[in-house]
PDB file of C-alpha atoms in Angstrom:
ATOM      1  CA  MET A   1       5.075   7.464 -31.782  1.00  0.00           C
ATOM      2  CA  ARG A   2       2.958   6.019 -28.959  1.00  0.00           C
ATOM      3  CA  ALA A   3       5.574   3.315 -28.287  1.00  0.00           C
ATOM      4  CA  SER A   4       8.312   5.970 -28.116  1.00  0.00           C
ATOM      5  CA  LEU A   5       6.307   8.007 -25.622  1.00  0.00           C
ATOM      6  CA  TRP A   6       5.697   4.864 -23.548  1.00  0.00           C
ATOM      7  CA  ARG A   7       9.426   4.081 -23.444  1.00  0.00           C
ATOM      8  CA  LEU A   8      10.251   7.692 -22.561  1.00  0.00           C
ATOM      9  CA  GLY A   9       7.690   7.584 -19.758  1.00  0.00           C
ATOM     10  CA  LEU A  10       9.185   4.362 -18.409  1.00  0.00           C
ATOM     11  CA  LEU A  11      12.668   5.915 -18.431  1.00  0.00           C
ATOM     12  CA  VAL A  12      11.411   8.996 -16.570  1.00  0.00           C
ATOM     13  CA  LEU A  13       9.689   6.711 -14.074  1.00  0.00           C
ATOM     14  CA  ALA A  14      12.890   4.737 -13.504  1.00  0.00           C
ATOM     15  CA  VAL A  15      14.940   7.897 -12.903  1.00  0.00           C
ATOM     16  CA  ALA A  16      12.381   9.281 -10.440  1.00  0.00           C
ATOM     17  CA  THR A  17      12.160   5.939  -8.684  1.00  0.00           C
ATOM     18  CA  ALA A  18      15.909   5.585  -8.200  1.00  0.00           C
ATOM     19  CA  ALA A  19      16.255   9.061  -6.707  1.00  0.00           C
ATOM     20  CA  VAL A  20      13.467   8.705  -4.166  1.00  0.00           C
ATOM     21  CA  VAL A  21      14.222   5.114  -3.169  1.00  0.00           C
ATOM     22  CA  ASP A  22      17.820   6.069  -2.391  1.00  0.00           C
ATOM     23  CA  ALA A  23      16.508   8.809  -0.109  1.00  0.00           C
ATOM     24  CA  TYR A  24      14.288   6.486   1.934  1.00  0.00           C
ATOM     25  CA  ARG A  25      16.077   3.134   1.863  1.00  0.00           C
ATOM     26  CA  GLY A  26      17.395   1.649   5.061  1.00  0.00           C
ATOM     27  CA  GLY A  27      16.460   4.394   7.515  1.00  0.00           C
ATOM     28  CA  GLY A  28      16.129   3.517  11.179  1.00  0.00           C
ATOM     29  CA  ASP A  29      17.035   0.580  13.382  1.00  0.00           C
ATOM     30  CA  HIS A  30      13.809  -1.367  13.041  1.00  0.00           C
ATOM     31  CA  ASN A  31      13.397  -5.033  13.785  1.00  0.00           C
ATOM     32  CA  PHE A  32      10.314  -7.110  12.985  1.00  0.00           C
ATOM     33  CA  HIS A  33      10.754  -9.427  15.938  1.00  0.00           C
ATOM     34  CA  ARG A  34      11.065  -6.511  18.338  1.00  0.00           C
ATOM     35  CA  ASP A  35       8.621  -4.039  16.769  1.00  0.00           C
ATOM     36  CA  PHE A  36       5.724  -6.345  15.822  1.00  0.00           C
ATOM     37  CA  ASP A  37       3.433  -8.879  17.451  1.00  0.00           C
ATOM     38  CA  VAL A  38       2.248 -11.951  15.559  1.00  0.00           C
ATOM     39  CA  VAL A  39      -1.513 -11.584  16.055  1.00  0.00           C
ATOM     40  CA  TRP A  40      -2.558 -14.441  13.777  1.00  0.00           C
ATOM     41  CA  GLY A  41      -0.827 -17.566  12.480  1.00  0.00           C
ATOM     42  CA  ASP A  42       2.093 -17.635  14.897  1.00  0.00           C
ATOM     43  CA  GLY A  43       3.709 -20.669  13.308  1.00  0.00           C
ATOM     44  CA  ASN A  44       3.556 -19.065   9.855  1.00  0.00           C
ATOM     45  CA  ALA A  45       5.732 -16.045  10.675  1.00  0.00           C
ATOM     46  CA  ARG A  46       9.455 -16.798  10.490  1.00  0.00           C
ATOM     47  CA  PHE A  47      11.967 -14.127  11.487  1.00  0.00           C
ATOM     48  CA  ARG A  48      15.350 -14.161   9.735  1.00  0.00           C
ATOM     49  CA  ASP A  49      18.582 -12.166   9.863  1.00  0.00           C
ATOM     50  CA  ASP A  50      18.193 -11.302  13.568  1.00  0.00           C
ATOM     51  CA  GLY A  51      14.671  -9.976  12.951  1.00  0.00           C
ATOM     52  CA  ARG A  52      15.516  -7.691  10.030  1.00  0.00           C
ATOM     53  CA  LEU A  53      13.528  -9.893   7.627  1.00  0.00           C
ATOM     54  CA  VAL A  54      10.313 -11.846   8.062  1.00  0.00           C
ATOM     55  CA  GLU A  55       8.651 -14.531   5.937  1.00  0.00           C
ATOM     56  CA  LEU A  56       4.874 -14.833   6.162  1.00  0.00           C
ATOM     57  CA  SER A  57       3.354 -18.030   4.798  1.00  0.00           C
ATOM     58  CA  LEU A  58      -0.112 -19.282   3.914  1.00  0.00           C
ATOM     59  CA  ASP A  59      -1.165 -22.920   3.993  1.00  0.00           C
ATOM     60  CA  GLU A  60      -4.486 -24.757   4.273  1.00  0.00           C
ATOM     61  CA  ARG A  61      -4.384 -24.318   8.028  1.00  0.00           C
ATOM     62  CA  THR A  62      -3.766 -20.580   8.353  1.00  0.00           C
ATOM     63  CA  GLY A  63      -2.097 -17.454   7.037  1.00  0.00           C
ATOM     64  CA  ALA A  64      -0.236 -14.910   9.147  1.00  0.00           C
ATOM     65  CA  ARG A  65      -0.571 -11.313  10.319  1.00  0.00           C
ATOM     66  CA  LEU A  66       1.847  -8.934  12.043  1.00  0.00           C
ATOM     67  CA  GLN A  67       0.747  -5.849  13.984  1.00  0.00           C
ATOM     68  CA  SER A  68       3.100  -3.090  15.086  1.00  0.00           C
ATOM     69  CA  LYS A  69       3.504  -2.652  18.827  1.00  0.00           C
ATOM     70  CA  ASP A  70       3.511   1.128  18.421  1.00  0.00           C
ATOM     71  CA  ARG A  71       0.634   3.229  17.166  1.00  0.00           C
ATOM     72  CA  PHE A  72       1.186   6.305  15.009  1.00  0.00           C
ATOM     73  CA  LEU A  73      -0.660   9.536  14.259  1.00  0.00           C
ATOM     74  CA  PHE A  74       0.660  10.682  10.860  1.00  0.00           C
ATOM     75  CA  GLY A  75       3.859   9.548   9.248  1.00  0.00           C
ATOM     76  CA  ARG A  76       5.609   7.961   6.333  1.00  0.00           C
ATOM     77  CA  PHE A  77       5.574   4.160   6.428  1.00  0.00           C
ATOM     78  CA  ASP A  78       7.967   2.245   4.150  1.00  0.00           C
ATOM     79  CA  LEU A  79       8.204  -1.495   3.699  1.00  0.00           C
ATOM     80  CA  GLU A  80      10.004  -3.674   1.157  1.00  0.00           C
ATOM     81  CA  ILE A  81       8.130  -6.768  -0.030  1.00  0.00           C
ATOM     82  CA  LYS A  82       8.894  -9.671  -2.350  1.00  0.00           C
ATOM     83  CA  LEU A  83       5.646 -11.369  -3.320  1.00  0.00           C
ATOM     84  CA  VAL A  84       4.733 -15.037  -3.672  1.00  0.00           C
ATOM     85  CA  ALA A  85       6.326 -16.414  -6.826  1.00  0.00           C
ATOM     86  CA  GLY A  86       4.696 -18.760  -9.326  1.00  0.00           C
ATOM     87  CA  GLU A  87       1.109 -19.870  -8.761  1.00  0.00           C
ATOM     88  CA  SER A  88      -0.452 -17.433  -6.280  1.00  0.00           C
ATOM     89  CA  ALA A  89      -4.141 -17.472  -7.236  1.00  0.00           C
ATOM     90  CA  GLY A  90      -6.489 -16.895  -4.312  1.00  0.00           C
ATOM     91  CA  THR A  91      -3.826 -15.361  -2.097  1.00  0.00           C
ATOM     92  CA  ILE A  92      -3.555 -11.800  -0.833  1.00  0.00           C
ATOM     93  CA  THR A  93      -0.316 -10.309   0.446  1.00  0.00           C
ATOM     94  CA  SER A  94      -0.864  -7.010   2.220  1.00  0.00           C
ATOM     95  CA  PHE A  95       0.682  -3.992   3.906  1.00  0.00           C
ATOM     96  CA  TYR A  96      -1.623  -1.473   5.533  1.00  0.00           C
ATOM     97  CA  ILE A  97      -2.261   0.948   8.373  1.00  0.00           C
ATOM     98  CA  CYS A  98      -5.491   0.731  10.356  1.00  0.00           C
ATOM     99  CA  THR A  99      -7.048   2.174  13.508  1.00  0.00           C
ATOM    100  CA  GLY A 100      -9.503  -0.640  14.236  1.00  0.00           C
ATOM    101  CA  GLY A 101     -13.015  -0.040  15.552  1.00  0.00           C
ATOM    102  CA  ALA A 102     -16.380   0.372  13.845  1.00  0.00           C
ATOM    103  CA  ARG A 103     -15.518   3.863  12.506  1.00  0.00           C
ATOM    104  CA  HIS A 104     -12.015   2.905  11.529  1.00  0.00           C
ATOM    105  CA  ASP A 105      -9.522   4.603   9.265  1.00  0.00           C
ATOM    106  CA  GLU A 106      -7.412   2.404   6.997  1.00  0.00           C
ATOM    107  CA  VAL A 107      -5.049   2.630   4.023  1.00  0.00           C
ATOM    108  CA  ASP A 108      -4.398  -0.586   2.087  1.00  0.00           C
ATOM    109  CA  PHE A 109      -1.874  -2.139  -0.249  1.00  0.00           C
ATOM    110  CA  GLU A 110      -3.302  -5.567  -1.183  1.00  0.00           C
ATOM    111  CA  PHE A 111      -1.623  -7.714  -3.829  1.00  0.00           C
ATOM    112  CA  LEU A 112      -4.069 -10.100  -5.485  1.00  0.00           C
ATOM    113  CA  GLY A 113      -2.352 -13.298  -6.583  1.00  0.00           C
ATOM    114  CA  ASN A 114      -2.885 -14.863  -9.983  1.00  0.00           C
ATOM    115  CA  VAL A 115      -2.208 -17.987 -12.010  1.00  0.00           C
ATOM    116  CA  SER A 116       1.380 -18.510 -13.147  1.00  0.00           C
ATOM    117  CA  GLY A 117       2.386 -16.133 -15.910  1.00  0.00           C
ATOM    118  CA  GLU A 118      -0.401 -13.638 -15.224  1.00  0.00           C
ATOM    119  CA  PRO A 119       0.356 -10.346 -13.444  1.00  0.00           C
ATOM    120  CA  TYR A 120      -0.476  -9.477  -9.874  1.00  0.00           C
ATOM    121  CA  ILE A 121      -3.154  -6.847  -9.377  1.00  0.00           C
ATOM    122  CA  LEU A 122      -2.412  -4.196  -6.771  1.00  0.00           C
ATOM    123  CA  HIS A 123      -5.681  -3.410  -4.978  1.00  0.00           C
ATOM    124  CA  THR A 124      -5.693  -0.162  -2.954  1.00  0.00           C
ATOM    125  CA  ASN A 125      -8.415   1.187  -0.697  1.00  0.00           C
ATOM    126  CA  ILE A 126      -8.842   4.043   1.769  1.00  0.00           C
ATOM    127  CA  PHE A 127     -11.271   4.075   4.692  1.00  0.00           C
ATOM    128  CA  SER A 128     -12.133   7.211   6.641  1.00  0.00           C
ATOM    129  CA  ASP A 129     -14.555   7.293   9.562  1.00  0.00           C
ATOM    130  CA  GLY A 130     -15.603   3.726   8.773  1.00  0.00           C
ATOM    131  CA  LYS A 131     -16.366   4.340   5.090  1.00  0.00           C
ATOM    132  CA  GLY A 132     -14.305   2.566   2.469  1.00  0.00           C
ATOM    133  CA  GLU A 133     -15.245   1.321  -1.008  1.00  0.00           C
ATOM    134  CA  ARG A 134     -12.656   3.639  -2.559  1.00  0.00           C
ATOM    135  CA  GLU A 135     -10.884   0.994  -4.616  1.00  0.00           C
ATOM    136  CA  GLN A 136      -8.259   1.691  -7.231  1.00  0.00           C
ATOM    137  CA  GLN A 137      -6.364  -1.154  -8.901  1.00  0.00           C
ATOM    138  CA  PHE A 138      -3.127  -1.255 -10.863  1.00  0.00           C
ATOM    139  CA  VAL A 139      -0.898  -3.633 -12.729  1.00  0.00           C
ATOM    140  CA  LEU A 140       2.807  -3.135 -12.043  1.00  0.00           C
ATOM    141  CA  TRP A 141       5.630  -2.135 -14.375  1.00  0.00           C
ATOM    142  CA  PHE A 142       7.910  -4.846 -12.944  1.00  0.00           C
ATOM    143  CA  ASP A 143       7.708  -8.421 -11.656  1.00  0.00           C
ATOM    144  CA  PRO A 144       7.117  -8.056  -7.883  1.00  0.00           C
ATOM    145  CA  THR A 145       8.179 -11.672  -7.260  1.00  0.00           C
ATOM    146  CA  GLU A 146      11.729 -11.366  -8.599  1.00  0.00           C
ATOM    147  CA  ASP A 147      13.075  -8.849  -6.100  1.00  0.00           C
ATOM    148  CA  PHE A 148      12.086  -6.548  -3.261  1.00  0.00           C
ATOM    149  CA  HIS A 149      10.303  -3.275  -3.975  1.00  0.00           C
ATOM    150  CA  THR A 150       9.459  -0.442  -1.598  1.00  0.00           C
ATOM    151  CA  TYR A 151       5.793   0.312  -0.891  1.00  0.00           C
ATOM    152  CA  SER A 152       5.104   3.514   1.033  1.00  0.00           C
ATOM    153  CA  ILE A 153       2.205   5.305   2.681  1.00  0.00           C
ATOM    154  CA  LEU A 154       2.585   9.016   3.395  1.00  0.00           C
ATOM    155  CA  TRP A 155      -0.135  10.304   5.723  1.00  0.00           C
ATOM    156  CA  ASN A 156      -0.224  13.887   6.926  1.00  0.00           C
ATOM    157  CA  PRO A 157      -3.042  16.367   7.641  1.00  0.00           C
ATOM    158  CA  LEU A 158      -3.092  17.456   3.990  1.00  0.00           C
ATOM    159  CA  ASN A 159      -3.230  14.199   2.051  1.00  0.00           C
ATOM    160  CA  ILE A 160      -2.520  10.491   1.834  1.00  0.00           C
ATOM    161  CA  ILE A 161      -0.085   9.506  -0.931  1.00  0.00           C
ATOM    162  CA  LEU A 162       0.750   5.940  -1.939  1.00  0.00           C
ATOM    163  CA  TYR A 163       4.131   5.244  -3.537  1.00  0.00           C
ATOM    164  CA  ILE A 164       5.874   2.327  -5.203  1.00  0.00           C
ATOM    165  CA  ASP A 165       9.657   2.683  -5.181  1.00  0.00           C
ATOM    166  CA  GLY A 166       9.153   6.388  -4.594  1.00  0.00           C
ATOM    167  CA  THR A 167       6.746   6.802  -7.516  1.00  0.00           C
ATOM    168  CA  PRO A 168       3.315   8.201  -6.534  1.00  0.00           C
ATOM    169  CA  ILE A 169       0.409   6.059  -7.693  1.00  0.00           C
ATOM    170  CA  ARG A 170      -2.492   7.458  -5.682  1.00  0.00           C
ATOM    171  CA  VAL A 171      -3.514  10.598  -3.770  1.00  0.00           C
ATOM    172  CA  PHE A 172      -6.409  11.081  -1.358  1.00  0.00           C
ATOM    173  CA  LYS A 173      -6.629  14.731  -0.359  1.00  0.00           C
ATOM    174  CA  ASN A 174      -8.093  16.139   2.829  1.00  0.00           C
ATOM    175  CA  ASN A 175     -11.465  17.367   1.589  1.00  0.00           C
ATOM    176  CA  ALA A 176     -13.129  17.526   4.996  1.00  0.00           C
ATOM    177  CA  ALA A 177     -14.220  21.067   4.122  1.00  0.00           C
ATOM    178  CA  TYR A 178     -16.384  19.506   1.383  1.00  0.00           C
ATOM    179  CA  GLY A 179     -17.917  16.892   3.684  1.00  0.00           C
ATOM    180  CA  VAL A 180     -15.517  14.044   2.911  1.00  0.00           C
ATOM    181  CA  PRO A 181     -14.142  12.507   6.140  1.00  0.00           C
ATOM    182  CA  PHE A 182     -10.349  12.439   6.363  1.00  0.00           C
ATOM    183  CA  PRO A 183      -8.267  10.582   8.986  1.00  0.00           C
ATOM    184  CA  THR A 184      -6.798  13.070  11.459  1.00  0.00           C
ATOM    185  CA  ARG A 185      -7.700  11.907  14.966  1.00  0.00           C
ATOM    186  CA  GLN A 186      -7.248   8.142  15.378  1.00  0.00           C
ATOM    187  CA  PRO A 187      -3.800   6.516  15.716  1.00  0.00           C
ATOM    188  CA  VAL A 188      -3.002   3.520  13.539  1.00  0.00           C
ATOM    189  CA  HIS A 189      -1.118   0.266  13.835  1.00  0.00           C
ATOM    190  CA  VAL A 190       0.991  -0.964  10.930  1.00  0.00           C
ATOM    191  CA  PHE A 191       0.065  -4.418   9.584  1.00  0.00           C
ATOM    192  CA  ALA A 192       1.599  -6.996   7.249  1.00  0.00           C
ATOM    193  CA  SER A 193      -0.241 -10.177   6.326  1.00  0.00           C
ATOM    194  CA  ILE A 194      -0.873 -13.026   3.915  1.00  0.00           C
ATOM    195  CA  TRP A 195      -4.262 -14.730   3.729  1.00  0.00           C
ATOM    196  CA  ASP A 196      -6.638 -16.737   1.559  1.00  0.00           C
ATOM    197  CA  ALA A 197      -9.364 -14.807  -0.261  1.00  0.00           C
ATOM    198  CA  GLU A 198     -10.177 -17.209  -3.071  1.00  0.00           C
ATOM    199  CA  GLU A 199     -13.796 -16.082  -3.063  1.00  0.00           C
ATOM    200  CA  TRP A 200     -12.803 -12.780  -4.723  1.00  0.00           C
ATOM    201  CA  ALA A 201      -9.032 -12.291  -5.055  1.00  0.00           C
ATOM    202  CA  THR A 202      -8.373 -13.797  -8.490  1.00  0.00           C
ATOM    203  CA  GLN A 203     -10.575 -12.933 -11.453  1.00  0.00           C
ATOM    204  CA  GLY A 204     -13.480 -12.198  -9.132  1.00  0.00           C
ATOM    205  CA  GLY A 205     -13.202 -15.589  -7.425  1.00  0.00           C
ATOM    206  CA  ARG A 206     -13.332 -17.691 -10.598  1.00  0.00           C
ATOM    207  CA  VAL A 207      -9.840 -19.082  -9.935  1.00  0.00           C
ATOM    208  CA  LYS A 208      -9.472 -20.819  -6.576  1.00  0.00           C
ATOM    209  CA  THR A 209      -6.410 -21.444  -4.431  1.00  0.00           C
ATOM    210  CA  ASP A 210      -4.355 -24.461  -5.505  1.00  0.00           C
ATOM    211  CA  TRP A 211      -3.332 -25.876  -2.145  1.00  0.00           C
ATOM    212  CA  SER A 212      -0.945 -28.341  -3.768  1.00  0.00           C
ATOM    213  CA  ARG A 213       1.329 -25.290  -4.279  1.00  0.00           C
ATOM    214  CA  ALA A 214       1.301 -24.367  -0.579  1.00  0.00           C
ATOM    215  CA  PRO A 215       2.937 -22.976   1.404  1.00  0.00           C
ATOM    216  CA  PHE A 216       2.750 -19.579  -0.271  1.00  0.00           C
ATOM    217  CA  VAL A 217       5.505 -17.343   1.099  1.00  0.00           C
ATOM    218  CA  ALA A 218       5.873 -13.548   0.974  1.00  0.00           C
ATOM    219  CA  THR A 219       8.986 -11.862   2.362  1.00  0.00           C
ATOM    220  CA  TYR A 220       9.220  -8.467   4.067  1.00  0.00           C
ATOM    221  CA  ARG A 221      12.254  -6.383   5.011  1.00  0.00           C
ATOM    222  CA  ARG A 222      13.440  -2.797   5.716  1.00  0.00           C
ATOM    223  CA  TYR A 223      10.439  -1.706   7.717  1.00  0.00           C
ATOM    224  CA  ASN A 224      10.957   2.028   8.229  1.00  0.00           C
ATOM    225  CA  VAL A 225       8.862   4.361  10.377  1.00  0.00           C
ATOM    226  CA  THR A 226      11.655   6.786  11.203  1.00  0.00           C
ATOM    227  CA  ASN A 227       9.479   9.497   9.659  1.00  0.00           C
ATOM    228  CA  ALA A 228       6.361   8.804  11.714  1.00  0.00           C
ATOM    229  CA  CYS A 229       4.883  10.127  14.945  1.00  0.00           C
ATOM    230  CA  VAL A 230       4.545   7.573  17.724  1.00  0.00           C
ATOM    231  CA  TRP A 231       1.261   7.949  19.609  1.00  0.00           C
ATOM    232  CA  GLY A 232       1.945   8.589  23.320  1.00  0.00           C
ATOM    233  CA  GLY A 233       5.099   7.607  25.182  1.00  0.00           C
ATOM    234  CA  ALA A 234       8.395   9.417  25.386  1.00  0.00           C
ATOM    235  CA  ARG A 235       9.430   9.229  21.708  1.00  0.00           C
ATOM    236  CA  GLY A 236       6.524  11.200  20.286  1.00  0.00           C
ATOM    237  CA  CYS A 237       7.305  13.117  17.103  1.00  0.00           C
ATOM    238  CA  PRO A 238      10.565  15.127  17.198  1.00  0.00           C
ATOM    239  CA  GLU A 239      10.646  18.248  15.035  1.00  0.00           C
ATOM    240  CA  SER A 240      13.707  16.882  13.211  1.00  0.00           C
ATOM    241  CA  ARG A 241      11.524  14.104  11.766  1.00  0.00           C
ATOM    242  CA  ARG A 242       8.572  16.198  10.657  1.00  0.00           C
ATOM    243  CA  SER A 243       9.671  17.550   7.279  1.00  0.00           C
ATOM    244  CA  TRP A 244       7.006  15.340   5.667  1.00  0.00           C
ATOM    245  CA  MET A 245       4.169  16.845   7.728  1.00  0.00           C
ATOM    246  CA  GLY A 246       3.423  19.514   5.116  1.00  0.00           C
ATOM    247  CA  GLN A 247       4.362  17.466   2.075  1.00  0.00           C
ATOM    248  CA  ARG A 248       2.168  17.763  -0.987  1.00  0.00           C
ATOM    249  CA  MET A 249       2.494  16.616  -4.552  1.00  0.00           C
ATOM    250  CA  ASP A 250       4.735  18.890  -6.622  1.00  0.00           C
ATOM    251  CA  TRP A 251       4.514  19.425 -10.370  1.00  0.00           C
ATOM    252  CA  TRP A 252       6.839  16.515 -11.180  1.00  0.00           C
ATOM    253  CA  SER A 253       4.893  14.183  -8.899  1.00  0.00           C
ATOM    254  CA  TRP A 254       1.604  15.095 -10.585  1.00  0.00           C
ATOM    255  CA  MET A 255       3.112  14.420 -14.006  1.00  0.00           C
ATOM    256  CA  THR A 256       4.412  11.032 -12.861  1.00  0.00           C
ATOM    257  CA  LEU A 257       1.107  10.145 -11.202  1.00  0.00           C
ATOM    258  CA  SER A 258      -0.797  11.008 -14.375  1.00  0.00           C
ATOM    259  CA  TRP A 259       1.491   8.769 -16.411  1.00  0.00           C
ATOM    260  CA  VAL A 260       1.028   5.864 -13.996  1.00  0.00           C
ATOM    261  CA  ARG A 261      -2.758   6.279 -14.028  1.00  0.00           C
ATOM    262  CA  MET A 262      -2.849   6.392 -17.802  1.00  0.00           C
ATOM    263  CA  ASN A 263      -0.682   3.308 -18.338  1.00  0.00           C
ATOM    264  CA  TYR A 264      -1.180   1.065 -15.292  1.00  0.00           C
ATOM    265  CA  MET A 265      -4.513   1.772 -13.624  1.00  0.00           C
ATOM    266  CA  VAL A 266      -7.046  -0.956 -14.401  1.00  0.00           C
ATOM    267  CA  TYR A 267      -9.902   0.095 -12.105  1.00  0.00           C
ATOM    268  CA  ASP A 268     -11.009   3.364 -10.515  1.00  0.00           C
ATOM    269  CA  TYR A 269     -14.164   3.541  -8.424  1.00  0.00           C
ATOM    270  CA  CYS A 270     -14.517   7.166  -9.503  1.00  0.00           C
ATOM    271  CA  ALA A 271     -15.064   6.003 -13.086  1.00  0.00           C
ATOM    272  CA  ASP A 272     -17.458   3.111 -12.373  1.00  0.00           C
ATOM    273  CA  ARG A 273     -20.851   4.382 -13.539  1.00  0.00           C
ATOM    274  CA  LYS A 274     -22.504   0.974 -13.113  1.00  0.00           C
ATOM    275  CA  ARG A 275     -21.605   1.006  -9.443  1.00  0.00           C
ATOM    276  CA  PHE A 276     -22.676   4.631  -8.934  1.00  0.00           C
ATOM    277  CA  PRO A 277     -25.581   5.170 -11.359  1.00  0.00           C
ATOM    278  CA  HIS A 278     -26.946   8.065  -9.335  1.00  0.00           C
ATOM    279  CA  GLY A 279     -23.715  10.016  -9.023  1.00  0.00           C
ATOM    280  CA  PHE A 280     -20.155   9.512  -7.877  1.00  0.00           C
ATOM    281  CA  PRO A 281     -18.990  10.001  -4.286  1.00  0.00           C
ATOM    282  CA  ALA A 282     -18.154  13.589  -3.361  1.00  0.00           C
ATOM    283  CA  GLU A 283     -14.374  13.104  -3.467  1.00  0.00           C
ATOM    284  CA  CYS A 284     -14.630  11.922  -7.076  1.00  0.00           C
ATOM    285  CA  ILE A 285     -16.153  15.221  -8.150  1.00  0.00           C
ATOM    286  CA  ILE A 286     -13.638  17.453  -6.371  1.00  0.00           C
ATOM    287  CA  PRO A 287     -10.563  17.888  -8.591  1.00  0.00           C
ATOM    288  CA  ILE A 288      -7.492  16.063  -7.262  1.00  0.00           C
ATOM    289  CA  GLY A 289      -5.199  18.533  -9.022  1.00  0.00           C
ATOM    290  CA  ARG A 290      -2.522  20.814  -7.738  1.00  0.00           C
ATOM    291  CA  THR A 291      -4.557  23.102  -5.475  1.00  0.00           C
TER     292      THR A 291
END
């Protein structure tokens, strides 16, 4: 019975994924070479297909990081990534938005590499007003090295929602009324990077980077910020692009999120009693439900 329910859940997930990915795929005329600066590891960022695709590589000398030229205040940010195949222990491939500064806001997708045959761990974190340590980790229901998949961050005044191929995996609601800081004032850059974090990335740092396998290459394409508000300048945030500004999780999204959490979440800071012996952070106590 449990196996049947698992298969049914996977089918529902696939149907939901296909519908939402079709809605968001390919929007906008975005070009990595034009829209990003290489702020670290210039020789390890290779632009292909007239800038529509970029390969970021990590070797013993350096990794690579891209930073968007524009800054944004609210938006939906979509990016397709194909992760490092084979041995990837010690490496982190990432996609995130960040304000910078001591009291920074940040939303992270970080893919923790592993030894060949073992799954990647998706490490997510959310910083608001300089406070992070809100980690949730997941295994994936597909091999992220075989093909591209779409990773999305929706950020509006109501909530932050993280998606994989249109499937919600995490929600961080605006609970400022309860004393939990929520990003609403600082514009963000969009970042993509690959770097070495062998001190913690794989099995808590027990497995180190095997540099004989270098270079480690992650590939990015279909960067889409059509549904985002550019900070300053003439483009701004046209009304025609703001349908997402009031977007919340609907009933179907909550059901899908619950299924993902039940089957694929491997760590939740809000359930780590050893880390918080004297009580969980405020946002862990406030229900994340449909209100």
